[in-house]
Short mmCIF file of C-alpha atoms (C1' of nucleotides) in Angstrom, two decimals:
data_model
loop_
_atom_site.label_atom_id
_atom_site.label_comp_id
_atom_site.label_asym_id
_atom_site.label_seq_id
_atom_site.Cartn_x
_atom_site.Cartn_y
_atom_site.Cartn_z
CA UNK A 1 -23.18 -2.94 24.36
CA UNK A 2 -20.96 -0.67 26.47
CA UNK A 3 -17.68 -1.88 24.79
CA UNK A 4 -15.36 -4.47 23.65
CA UNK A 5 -12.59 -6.04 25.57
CA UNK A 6 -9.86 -3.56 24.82
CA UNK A 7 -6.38 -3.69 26.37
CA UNK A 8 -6.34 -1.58 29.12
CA UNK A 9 -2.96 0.35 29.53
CA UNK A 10 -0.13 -2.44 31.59
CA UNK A 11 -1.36 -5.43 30.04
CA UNK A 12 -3.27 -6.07 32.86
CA UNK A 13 -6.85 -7.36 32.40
CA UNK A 14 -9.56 -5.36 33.03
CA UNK A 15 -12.42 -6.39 36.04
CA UNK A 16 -15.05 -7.94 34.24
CA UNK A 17 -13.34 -9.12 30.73
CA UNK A 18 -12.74 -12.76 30.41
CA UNK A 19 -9.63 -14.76 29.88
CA UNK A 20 -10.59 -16.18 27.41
CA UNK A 21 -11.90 -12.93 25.24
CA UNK A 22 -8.41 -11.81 25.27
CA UNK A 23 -6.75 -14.57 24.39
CA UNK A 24 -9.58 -14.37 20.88
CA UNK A 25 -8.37 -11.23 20.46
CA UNK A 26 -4.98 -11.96 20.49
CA UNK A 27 -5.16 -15.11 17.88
CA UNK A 28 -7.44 -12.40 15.33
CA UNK A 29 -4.26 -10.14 15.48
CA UNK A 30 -1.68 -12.52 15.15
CA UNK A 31 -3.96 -14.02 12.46
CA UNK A 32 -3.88 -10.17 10.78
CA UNK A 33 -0.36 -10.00 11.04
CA UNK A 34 0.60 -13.04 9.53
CA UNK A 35 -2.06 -12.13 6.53
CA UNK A 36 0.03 -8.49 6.04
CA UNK A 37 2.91 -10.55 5.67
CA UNK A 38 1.50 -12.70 3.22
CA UNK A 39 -0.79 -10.52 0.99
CA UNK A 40 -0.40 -7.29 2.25
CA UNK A 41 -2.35 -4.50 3.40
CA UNK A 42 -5.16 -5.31 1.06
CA UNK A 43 -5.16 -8.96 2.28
CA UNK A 44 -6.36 -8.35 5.51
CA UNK A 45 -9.74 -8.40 5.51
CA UNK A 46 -12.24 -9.21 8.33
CA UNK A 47 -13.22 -12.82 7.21
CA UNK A 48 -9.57 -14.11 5.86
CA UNK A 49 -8.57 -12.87 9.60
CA UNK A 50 -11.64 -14.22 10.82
CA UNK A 51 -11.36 -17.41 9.31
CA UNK A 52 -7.35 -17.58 9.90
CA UNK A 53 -8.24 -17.29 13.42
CA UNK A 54 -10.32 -20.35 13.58
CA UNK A 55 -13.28 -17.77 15.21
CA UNK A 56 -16.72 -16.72 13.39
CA UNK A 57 -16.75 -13.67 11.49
CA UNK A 58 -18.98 -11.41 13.59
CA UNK A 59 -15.78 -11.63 16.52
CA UNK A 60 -14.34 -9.18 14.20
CA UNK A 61 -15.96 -7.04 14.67
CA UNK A 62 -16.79 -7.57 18.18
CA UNK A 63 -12.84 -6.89 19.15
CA UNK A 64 -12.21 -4.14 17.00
CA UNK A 65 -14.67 -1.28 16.43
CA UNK A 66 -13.50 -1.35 12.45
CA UNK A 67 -11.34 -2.51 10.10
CA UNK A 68 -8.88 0.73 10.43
CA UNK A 69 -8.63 -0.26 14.17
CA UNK A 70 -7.67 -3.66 13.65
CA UNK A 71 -5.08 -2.83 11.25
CA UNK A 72 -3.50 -0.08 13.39
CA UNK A 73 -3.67 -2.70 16.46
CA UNK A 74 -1.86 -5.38 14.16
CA UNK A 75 0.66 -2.47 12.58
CA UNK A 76 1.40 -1.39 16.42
CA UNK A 77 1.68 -5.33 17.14
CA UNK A 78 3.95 -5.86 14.32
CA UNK A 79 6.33 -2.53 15.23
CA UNK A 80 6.42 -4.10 19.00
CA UNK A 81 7.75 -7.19 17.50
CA UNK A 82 10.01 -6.20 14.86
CA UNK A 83 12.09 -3.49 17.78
CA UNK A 84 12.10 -6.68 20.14
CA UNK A 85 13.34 -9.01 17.48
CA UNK A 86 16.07 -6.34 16.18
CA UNK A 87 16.99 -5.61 19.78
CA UNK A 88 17.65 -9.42 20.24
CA UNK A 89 19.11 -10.02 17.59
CA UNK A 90 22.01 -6.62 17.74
CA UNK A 91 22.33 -7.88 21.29
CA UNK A 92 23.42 -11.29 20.49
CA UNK A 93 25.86 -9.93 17.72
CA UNK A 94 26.83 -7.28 19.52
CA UNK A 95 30.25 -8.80 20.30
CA UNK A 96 32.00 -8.66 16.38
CA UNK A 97 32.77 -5.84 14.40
CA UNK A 98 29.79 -3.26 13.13
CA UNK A 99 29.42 -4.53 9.68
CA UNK A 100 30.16 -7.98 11.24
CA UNK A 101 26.43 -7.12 13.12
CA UNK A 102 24.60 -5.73 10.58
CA UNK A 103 25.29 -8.71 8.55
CA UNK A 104 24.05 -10.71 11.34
CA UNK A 105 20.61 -8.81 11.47
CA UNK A 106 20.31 -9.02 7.84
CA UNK A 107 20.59 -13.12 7.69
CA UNK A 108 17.84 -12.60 11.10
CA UNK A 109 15.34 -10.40 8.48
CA UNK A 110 16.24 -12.76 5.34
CA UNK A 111 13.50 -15.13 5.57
CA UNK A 112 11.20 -12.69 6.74
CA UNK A 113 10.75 -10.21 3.23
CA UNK A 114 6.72 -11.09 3.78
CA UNK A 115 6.20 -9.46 6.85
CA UNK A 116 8.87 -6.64 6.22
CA UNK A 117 7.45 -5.68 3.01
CA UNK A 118 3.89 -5.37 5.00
CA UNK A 119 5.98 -3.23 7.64
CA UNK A 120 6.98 -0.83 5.26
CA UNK A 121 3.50 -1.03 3.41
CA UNK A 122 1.86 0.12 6.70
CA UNK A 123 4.54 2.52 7.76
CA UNK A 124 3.98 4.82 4.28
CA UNK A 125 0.25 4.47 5.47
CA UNK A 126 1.20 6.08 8.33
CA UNK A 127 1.91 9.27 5.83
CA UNK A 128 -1.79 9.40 4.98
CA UNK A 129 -3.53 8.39 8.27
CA UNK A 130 -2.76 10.68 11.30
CA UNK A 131 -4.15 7.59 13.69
CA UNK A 132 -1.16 5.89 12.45
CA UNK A 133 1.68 8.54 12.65
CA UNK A 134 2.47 7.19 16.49
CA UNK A 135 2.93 4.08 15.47
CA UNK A 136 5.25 4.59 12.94
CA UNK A 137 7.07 7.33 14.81
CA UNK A 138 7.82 4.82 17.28
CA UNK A 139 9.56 2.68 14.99
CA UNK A 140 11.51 4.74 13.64
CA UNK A 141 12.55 5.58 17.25
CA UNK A 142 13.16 2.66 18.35
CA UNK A 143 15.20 1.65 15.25
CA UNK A 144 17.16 4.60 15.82
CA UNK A 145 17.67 3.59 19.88
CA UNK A 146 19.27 0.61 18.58
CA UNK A 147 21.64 1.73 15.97
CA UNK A 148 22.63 3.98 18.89
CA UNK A 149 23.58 1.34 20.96
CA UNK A 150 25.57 -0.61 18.46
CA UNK A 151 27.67 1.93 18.16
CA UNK A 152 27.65 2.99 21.52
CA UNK A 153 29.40 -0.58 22.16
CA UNK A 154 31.39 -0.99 19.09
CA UNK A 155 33.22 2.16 20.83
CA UNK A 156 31.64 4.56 19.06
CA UNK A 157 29.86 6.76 20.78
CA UNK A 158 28.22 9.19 18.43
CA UNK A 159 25.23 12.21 18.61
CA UNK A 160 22.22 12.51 17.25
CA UNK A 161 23.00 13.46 13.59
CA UNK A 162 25.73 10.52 13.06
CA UNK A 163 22.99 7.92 14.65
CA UNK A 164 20.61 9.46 12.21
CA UNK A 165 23.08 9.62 9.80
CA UNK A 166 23.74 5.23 9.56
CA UNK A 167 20.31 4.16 10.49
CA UNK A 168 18.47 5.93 7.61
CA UNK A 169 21.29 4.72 5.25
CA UNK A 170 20.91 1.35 6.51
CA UNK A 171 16.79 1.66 6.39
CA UNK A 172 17.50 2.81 2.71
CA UNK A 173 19.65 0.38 1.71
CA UNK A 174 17.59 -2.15 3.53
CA UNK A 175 14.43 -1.27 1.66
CA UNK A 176 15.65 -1.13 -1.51
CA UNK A 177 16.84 -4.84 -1.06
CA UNK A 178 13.37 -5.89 -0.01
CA UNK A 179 11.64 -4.71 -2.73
CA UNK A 180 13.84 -5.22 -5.58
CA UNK A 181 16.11 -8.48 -4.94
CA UNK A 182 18.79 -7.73 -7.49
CA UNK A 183 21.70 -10.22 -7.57
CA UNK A 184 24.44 -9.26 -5.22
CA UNK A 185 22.73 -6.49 -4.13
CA UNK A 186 22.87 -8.17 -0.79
CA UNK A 187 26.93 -7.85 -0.78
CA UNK A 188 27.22 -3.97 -1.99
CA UNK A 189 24.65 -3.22 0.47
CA UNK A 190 27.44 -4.46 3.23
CA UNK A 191 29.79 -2.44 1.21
CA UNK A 192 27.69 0.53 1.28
CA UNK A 193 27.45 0.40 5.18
CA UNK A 194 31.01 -0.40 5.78
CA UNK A 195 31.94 3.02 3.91
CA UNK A 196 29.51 4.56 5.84
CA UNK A 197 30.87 3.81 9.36
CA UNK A 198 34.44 3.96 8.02
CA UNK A 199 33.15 7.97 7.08
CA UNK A 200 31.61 7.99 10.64
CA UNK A 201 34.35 6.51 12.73
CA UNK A 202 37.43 7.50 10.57
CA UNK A 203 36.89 10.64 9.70
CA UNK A 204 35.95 13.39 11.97
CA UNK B 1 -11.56 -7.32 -31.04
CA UNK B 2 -8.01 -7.60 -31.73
CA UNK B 3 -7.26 -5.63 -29.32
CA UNK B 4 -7.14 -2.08 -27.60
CA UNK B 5 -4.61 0.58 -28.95
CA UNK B 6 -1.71 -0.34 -27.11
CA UNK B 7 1.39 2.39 -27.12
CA UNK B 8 3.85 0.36 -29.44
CA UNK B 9 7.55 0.39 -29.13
CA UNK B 10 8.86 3.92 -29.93
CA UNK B 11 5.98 6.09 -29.21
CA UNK B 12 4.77 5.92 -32.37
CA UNK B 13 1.05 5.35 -32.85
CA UNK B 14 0.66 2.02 -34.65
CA UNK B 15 -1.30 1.94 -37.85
CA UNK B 16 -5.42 1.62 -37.31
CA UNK B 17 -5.47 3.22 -33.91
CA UNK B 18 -6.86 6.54 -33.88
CA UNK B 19 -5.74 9.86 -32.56
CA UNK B 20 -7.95 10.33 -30.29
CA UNK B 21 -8.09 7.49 -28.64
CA UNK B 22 -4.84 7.57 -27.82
CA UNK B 23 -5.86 10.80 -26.41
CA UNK B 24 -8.59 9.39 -24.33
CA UNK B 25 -5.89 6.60 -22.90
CA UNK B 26 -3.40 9.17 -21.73
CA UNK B 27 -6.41 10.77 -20.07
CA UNK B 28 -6.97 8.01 -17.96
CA UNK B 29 -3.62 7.12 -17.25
CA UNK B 30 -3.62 11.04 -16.24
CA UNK B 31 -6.77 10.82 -13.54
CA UNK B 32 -4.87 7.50 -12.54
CA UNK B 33 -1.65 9.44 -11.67
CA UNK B 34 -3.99 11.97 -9.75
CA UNK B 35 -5.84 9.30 -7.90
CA UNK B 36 -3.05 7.59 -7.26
CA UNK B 37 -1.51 10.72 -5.39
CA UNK B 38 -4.79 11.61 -3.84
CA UNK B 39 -6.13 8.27 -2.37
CA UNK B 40 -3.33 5.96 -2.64
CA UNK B 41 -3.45 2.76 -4.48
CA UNK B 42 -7.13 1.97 -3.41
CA UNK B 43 -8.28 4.71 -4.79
CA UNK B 44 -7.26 3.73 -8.37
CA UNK B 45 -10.30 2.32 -9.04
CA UNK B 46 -12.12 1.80 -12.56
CA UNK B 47 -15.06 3.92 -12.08
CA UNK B 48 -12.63 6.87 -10.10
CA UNK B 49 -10.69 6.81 -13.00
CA UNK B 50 -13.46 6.81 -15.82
CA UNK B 51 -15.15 9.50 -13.86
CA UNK B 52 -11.82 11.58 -13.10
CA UNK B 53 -11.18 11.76 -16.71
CA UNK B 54 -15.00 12.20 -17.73
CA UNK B 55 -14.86 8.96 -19.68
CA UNK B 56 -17.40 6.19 -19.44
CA UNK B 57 -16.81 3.08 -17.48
CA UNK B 58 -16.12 0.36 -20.40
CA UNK B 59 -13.33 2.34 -21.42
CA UNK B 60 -11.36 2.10 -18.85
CA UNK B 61 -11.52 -2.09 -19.28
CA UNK B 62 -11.23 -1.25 -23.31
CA UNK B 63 -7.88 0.70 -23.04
CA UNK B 64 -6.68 -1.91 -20.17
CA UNK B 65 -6.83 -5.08 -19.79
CA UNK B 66 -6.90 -5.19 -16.10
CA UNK B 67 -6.58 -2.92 -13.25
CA UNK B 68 -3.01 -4.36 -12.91
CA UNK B 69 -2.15 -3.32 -16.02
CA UNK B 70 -3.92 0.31 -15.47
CA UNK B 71 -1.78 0.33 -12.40
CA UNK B 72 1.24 -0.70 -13.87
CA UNK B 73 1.21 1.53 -16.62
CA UNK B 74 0.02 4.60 -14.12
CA UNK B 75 3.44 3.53 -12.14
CA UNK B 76 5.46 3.91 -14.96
CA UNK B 77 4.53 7.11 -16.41
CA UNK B 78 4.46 8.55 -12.68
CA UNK B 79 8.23 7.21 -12.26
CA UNK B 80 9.11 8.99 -15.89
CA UNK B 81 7.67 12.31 -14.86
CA UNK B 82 8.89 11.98 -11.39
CA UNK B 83 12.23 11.34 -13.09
CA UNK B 84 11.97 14.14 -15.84
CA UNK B 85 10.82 16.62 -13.65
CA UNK B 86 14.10 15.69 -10.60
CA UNK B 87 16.61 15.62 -13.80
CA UNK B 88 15.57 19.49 -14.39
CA UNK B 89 15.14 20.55 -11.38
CA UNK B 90 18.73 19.46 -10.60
CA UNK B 91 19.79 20.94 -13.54
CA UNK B 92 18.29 24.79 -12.39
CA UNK B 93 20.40 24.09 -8.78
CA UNK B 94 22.99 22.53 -10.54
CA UNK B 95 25.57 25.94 -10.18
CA UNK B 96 25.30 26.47 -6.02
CA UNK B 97 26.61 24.12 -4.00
CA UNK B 98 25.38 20.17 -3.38
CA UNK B 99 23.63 20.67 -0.09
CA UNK B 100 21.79 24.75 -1.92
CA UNK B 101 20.81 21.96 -4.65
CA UNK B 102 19.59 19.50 -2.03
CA UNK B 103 17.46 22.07 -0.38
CA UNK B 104 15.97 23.11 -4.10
CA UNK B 105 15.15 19.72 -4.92
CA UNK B 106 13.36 19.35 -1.87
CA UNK B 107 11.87 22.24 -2.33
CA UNK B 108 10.40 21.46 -5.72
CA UNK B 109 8.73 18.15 -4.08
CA UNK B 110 7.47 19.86 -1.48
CA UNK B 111 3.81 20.29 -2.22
CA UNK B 112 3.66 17.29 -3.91
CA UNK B 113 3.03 15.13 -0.74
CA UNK B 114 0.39 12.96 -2.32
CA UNK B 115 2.05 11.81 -5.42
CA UNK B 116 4.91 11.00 -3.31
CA UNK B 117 3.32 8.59 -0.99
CA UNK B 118 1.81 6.85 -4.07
CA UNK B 119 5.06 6.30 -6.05
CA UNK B 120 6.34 4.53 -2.91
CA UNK B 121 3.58 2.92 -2.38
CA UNK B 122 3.73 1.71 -6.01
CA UNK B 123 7.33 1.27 -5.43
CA UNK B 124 6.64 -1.67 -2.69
CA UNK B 125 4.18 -2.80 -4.41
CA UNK B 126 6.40 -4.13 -6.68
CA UNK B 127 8.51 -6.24 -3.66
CA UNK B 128 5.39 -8.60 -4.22
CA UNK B 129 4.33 -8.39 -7.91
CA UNK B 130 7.32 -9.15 -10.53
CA UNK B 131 5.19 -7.01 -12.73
CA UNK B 132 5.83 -3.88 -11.26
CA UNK B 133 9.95 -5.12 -10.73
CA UNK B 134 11.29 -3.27 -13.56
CA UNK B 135 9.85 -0.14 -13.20
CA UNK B 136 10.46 -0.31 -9.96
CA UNK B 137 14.40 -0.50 -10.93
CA UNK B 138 13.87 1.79 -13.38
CA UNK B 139 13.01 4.26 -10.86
CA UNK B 140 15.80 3.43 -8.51
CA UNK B 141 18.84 3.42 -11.44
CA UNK B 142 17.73 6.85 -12.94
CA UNK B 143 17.42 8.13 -8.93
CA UNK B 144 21.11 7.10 -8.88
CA UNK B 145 22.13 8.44 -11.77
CA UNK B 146 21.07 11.52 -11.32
CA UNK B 147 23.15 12.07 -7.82
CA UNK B 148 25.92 10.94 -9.84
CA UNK B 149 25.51 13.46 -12.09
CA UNK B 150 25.02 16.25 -9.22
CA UNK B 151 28.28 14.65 -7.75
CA UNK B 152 30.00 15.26 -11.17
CA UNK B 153 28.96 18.65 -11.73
CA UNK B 154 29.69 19.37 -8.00
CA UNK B 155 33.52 18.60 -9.15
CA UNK B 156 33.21 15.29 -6.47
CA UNK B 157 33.06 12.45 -9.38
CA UNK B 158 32.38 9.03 -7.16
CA UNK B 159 32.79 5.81 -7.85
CA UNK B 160 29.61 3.70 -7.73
CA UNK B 161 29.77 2.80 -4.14
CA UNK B 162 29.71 6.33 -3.17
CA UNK B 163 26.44 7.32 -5.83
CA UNK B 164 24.64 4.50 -4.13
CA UNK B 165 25.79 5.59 -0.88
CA UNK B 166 24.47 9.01 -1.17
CA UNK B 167 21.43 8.40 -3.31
CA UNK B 168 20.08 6.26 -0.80
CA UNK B 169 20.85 8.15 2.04
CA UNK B 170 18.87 10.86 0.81
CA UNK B 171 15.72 8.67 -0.85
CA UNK B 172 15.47 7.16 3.23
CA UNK B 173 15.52 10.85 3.97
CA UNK B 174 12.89 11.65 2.05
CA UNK B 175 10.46 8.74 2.70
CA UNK B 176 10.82 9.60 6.64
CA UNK B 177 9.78 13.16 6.02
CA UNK B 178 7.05 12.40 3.58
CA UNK B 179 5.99 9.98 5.93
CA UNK B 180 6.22 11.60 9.72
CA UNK B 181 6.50 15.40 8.97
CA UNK B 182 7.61 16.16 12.46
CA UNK B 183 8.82 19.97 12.93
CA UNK B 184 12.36 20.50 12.66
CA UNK B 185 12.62 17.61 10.24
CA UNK B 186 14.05 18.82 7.14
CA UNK B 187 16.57 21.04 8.42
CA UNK B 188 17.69 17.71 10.38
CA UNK B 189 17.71 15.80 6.95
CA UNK B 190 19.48 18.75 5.55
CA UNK B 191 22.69 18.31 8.05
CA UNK B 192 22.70 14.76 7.75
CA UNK B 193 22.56 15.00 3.89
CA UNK B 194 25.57 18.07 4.82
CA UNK B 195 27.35 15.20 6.80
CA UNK B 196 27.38 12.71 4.20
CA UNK B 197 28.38 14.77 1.84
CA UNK B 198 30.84 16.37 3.52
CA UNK B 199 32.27 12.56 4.90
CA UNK B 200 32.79 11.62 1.16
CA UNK B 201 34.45 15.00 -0.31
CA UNK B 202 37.00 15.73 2.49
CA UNK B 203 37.68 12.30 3.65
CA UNK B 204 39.20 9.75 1.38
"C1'" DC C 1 -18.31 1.49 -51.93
"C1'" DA C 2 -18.42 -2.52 -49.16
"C1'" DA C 3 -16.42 -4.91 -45.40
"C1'" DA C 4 -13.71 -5.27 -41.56
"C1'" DA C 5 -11.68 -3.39 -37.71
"C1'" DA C 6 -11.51 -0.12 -34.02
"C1'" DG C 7 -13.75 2.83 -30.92
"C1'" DC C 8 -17.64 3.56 -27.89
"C1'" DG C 9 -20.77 3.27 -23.95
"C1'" DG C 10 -24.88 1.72 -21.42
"C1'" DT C 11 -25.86 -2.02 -18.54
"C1'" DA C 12 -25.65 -5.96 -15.76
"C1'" DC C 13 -23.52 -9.98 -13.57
"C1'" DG C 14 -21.06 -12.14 -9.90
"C1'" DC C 15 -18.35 -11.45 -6.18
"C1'" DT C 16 -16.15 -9.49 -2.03
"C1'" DT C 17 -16.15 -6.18 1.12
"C1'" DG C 18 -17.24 -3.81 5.92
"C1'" DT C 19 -20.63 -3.65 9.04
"C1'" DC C 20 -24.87 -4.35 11.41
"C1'" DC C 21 -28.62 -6.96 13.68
"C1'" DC C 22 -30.43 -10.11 16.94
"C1'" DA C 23 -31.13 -14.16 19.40
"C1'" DC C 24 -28.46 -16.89 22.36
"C1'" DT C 25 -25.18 -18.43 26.15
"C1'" DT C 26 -21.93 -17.51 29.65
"C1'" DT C 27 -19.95 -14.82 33.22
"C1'" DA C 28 -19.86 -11.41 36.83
"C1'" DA C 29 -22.09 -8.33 40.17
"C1'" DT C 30 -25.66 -7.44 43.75
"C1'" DA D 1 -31.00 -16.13 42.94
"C1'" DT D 2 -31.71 -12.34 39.99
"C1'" DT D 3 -30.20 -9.04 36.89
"C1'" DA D 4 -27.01 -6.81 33.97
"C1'" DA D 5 -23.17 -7.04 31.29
"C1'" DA D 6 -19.99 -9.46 28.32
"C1'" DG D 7 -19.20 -12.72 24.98
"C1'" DT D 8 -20.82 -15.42 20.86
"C1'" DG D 9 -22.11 -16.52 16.23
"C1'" DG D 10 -25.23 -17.16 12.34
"C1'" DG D 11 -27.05 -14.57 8.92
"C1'" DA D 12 -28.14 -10.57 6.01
"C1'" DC D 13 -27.53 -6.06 4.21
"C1'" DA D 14 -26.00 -2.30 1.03
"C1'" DA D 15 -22.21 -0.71 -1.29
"C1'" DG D 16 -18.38 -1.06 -4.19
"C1'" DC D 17 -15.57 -3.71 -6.94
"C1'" DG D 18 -13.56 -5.78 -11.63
"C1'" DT D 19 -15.10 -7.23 -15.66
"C1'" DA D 20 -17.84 -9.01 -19.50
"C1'" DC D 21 -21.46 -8.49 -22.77
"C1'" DC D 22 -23.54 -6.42 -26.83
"C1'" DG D 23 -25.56 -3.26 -29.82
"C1'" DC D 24 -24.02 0.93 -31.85
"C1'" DT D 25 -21.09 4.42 -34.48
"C1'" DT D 26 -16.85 5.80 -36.64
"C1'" DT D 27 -12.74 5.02 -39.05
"C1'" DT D 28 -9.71 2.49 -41.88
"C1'" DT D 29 -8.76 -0.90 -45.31
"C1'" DG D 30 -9.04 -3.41 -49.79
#
DNA sequence: CAAAAAGCGGTACGCTTGTCCCACTTTAAT
DNA sequence: ATTAAAGTGGGACAAGCGTACCGCTTTTTG
């Protein structure tokens, strides 16, 4: 009755939870995540993520306290993921030309509109729950980190108004695409950011 | 039985339905727009609405057909007000300069948090429900033109590549501060939007 | 004026939701 | 070995949901 198995801080298991407790917790939020993805916020509800999960209903809410704390866990999950994936991805296109990247990590996101469109769902959540604010603060951040160093090694170097500056214009541009897939809106978008760094790099 | 008065092409009420209750379904379309803003989508819920507007339940499910269509129809007068009330208040700024008309816009929206978050939330709502596309679009290409008119007036006429390019600059602005309000914030946005603006009028 | 259509509203049905309870087993600590 | 804690899972609960039903009144139509 004293408590769940929560993650302590460093991944490290706590003394006296069990391996395999963890590992239940872990397949209820991947379970939540990929449920975002597919329905959306409203979709994730304790017994699809239960039953997703392959693990009775009452786990639940045995790992997570309510269903607000799940979906914060799965939202800070999901951020975690997303940075990492960007990150990888920039890195490995990192090489060609800045549009040449960011049309790289738009083919990565392409099959993916799902689980950004849940992102974004949860990040505007984030504007009416204060438990959430960190979470999305951090993407943001993070999202911001990386546009920083693409341009940083495209020979760029820019401060903090000009890295502002391209990755809201690309989050923009990039939303806007997700949620209404017009034809060729995929190739103006590239247009868009090209004129964008060309201002940036260009001009000064 | 035939069928609830539905708002017919032009405005115009069609012949049989009554005055008032074409009243009584703006009202609830009204307390759906406030709920909306309030509690987010979940909140738009029959009963919330019937009560908001002091209406019995049934009527709600008389007037709509389903909550989808409630919704939908909430979404689309919210995005015509929202649009209406941006066209004017660009209008007032229109003489001072395009950042002093940036700053009044965002003033205008500035205690209007709530309905904010809901017309996004509406807005990626509609990345998963074709229903709510067009209005969605709707939102987006009168967003757009309005910037181009503020570019226009501003003596800066653009090309549509540079409209798009500042109009979503500025709506990825806005969704970060409506969603993290950190301090400092909007006097950030308002040198970025500066930047932009000033990257597309003196560069070329 | 009669009949049909539209408007009206109380009520209830069926369902899903989050959450709790409690008996049970397994693991860890002493 | 004994005792406490952690983990487990079946079931049930109240609340809220969308929606349909149906008798009633009002308005419009012919």
């Amino acid at each position: 009755m004293t408590g769940p198995a929560r993650r302590e801080e460093g991944g490290k298991s706590r003394r006296g939870t069990q391996e395999r407790a963890l590992r239940r917790r872990e397949a209820l939020l991947d379970a939540a995540v990929d449920l975002l993805g597919e329905g959306g916020f409203t979709a994730v509800t304790h017994r699809a993520v239960a039953e997703r999960a392959g693990i009775p209903l009452a786990a639940t809410s045995y790992y997570f306290s309510s269903r607000d704390e799940l979906v914060a866990d799965a939202f800070a999950l999901l951020v975690e993921r997303d940075l990492l994936r960007m990150r990888a991805s920039a890195a490995e296109a990192g090489a060609g030309s800045l549009v040449e990247s960011a049309r790289t990590i738009l083919r990565t996101y392409a099959p993916d509109r799902g689980r950004q469109l849940g992102l974004w769902e949860l990040y505007l959540q984030a504007g009416r729950e204060p438990a959430l604010q960190h979470i999305a603060r951090t993407w943001t951040d993070g999202w911001h980190d990386i546009v920083r160093t693409l341009l940083d090694r495209a020979g760029h170097p820019c401060g903090d108004d000009e890295v502002r500056f391209v990755a809201t214009l690309v989050s923009g541009l990039w939303l806007e695409l997700l949620v209404e897939d017009r034809p060729g809106s995929p190739e103006r978008a590239g247009e868009t950011v090209a004129r964008a760094l060309r201002a940036i790099t260009e001009c000064r």
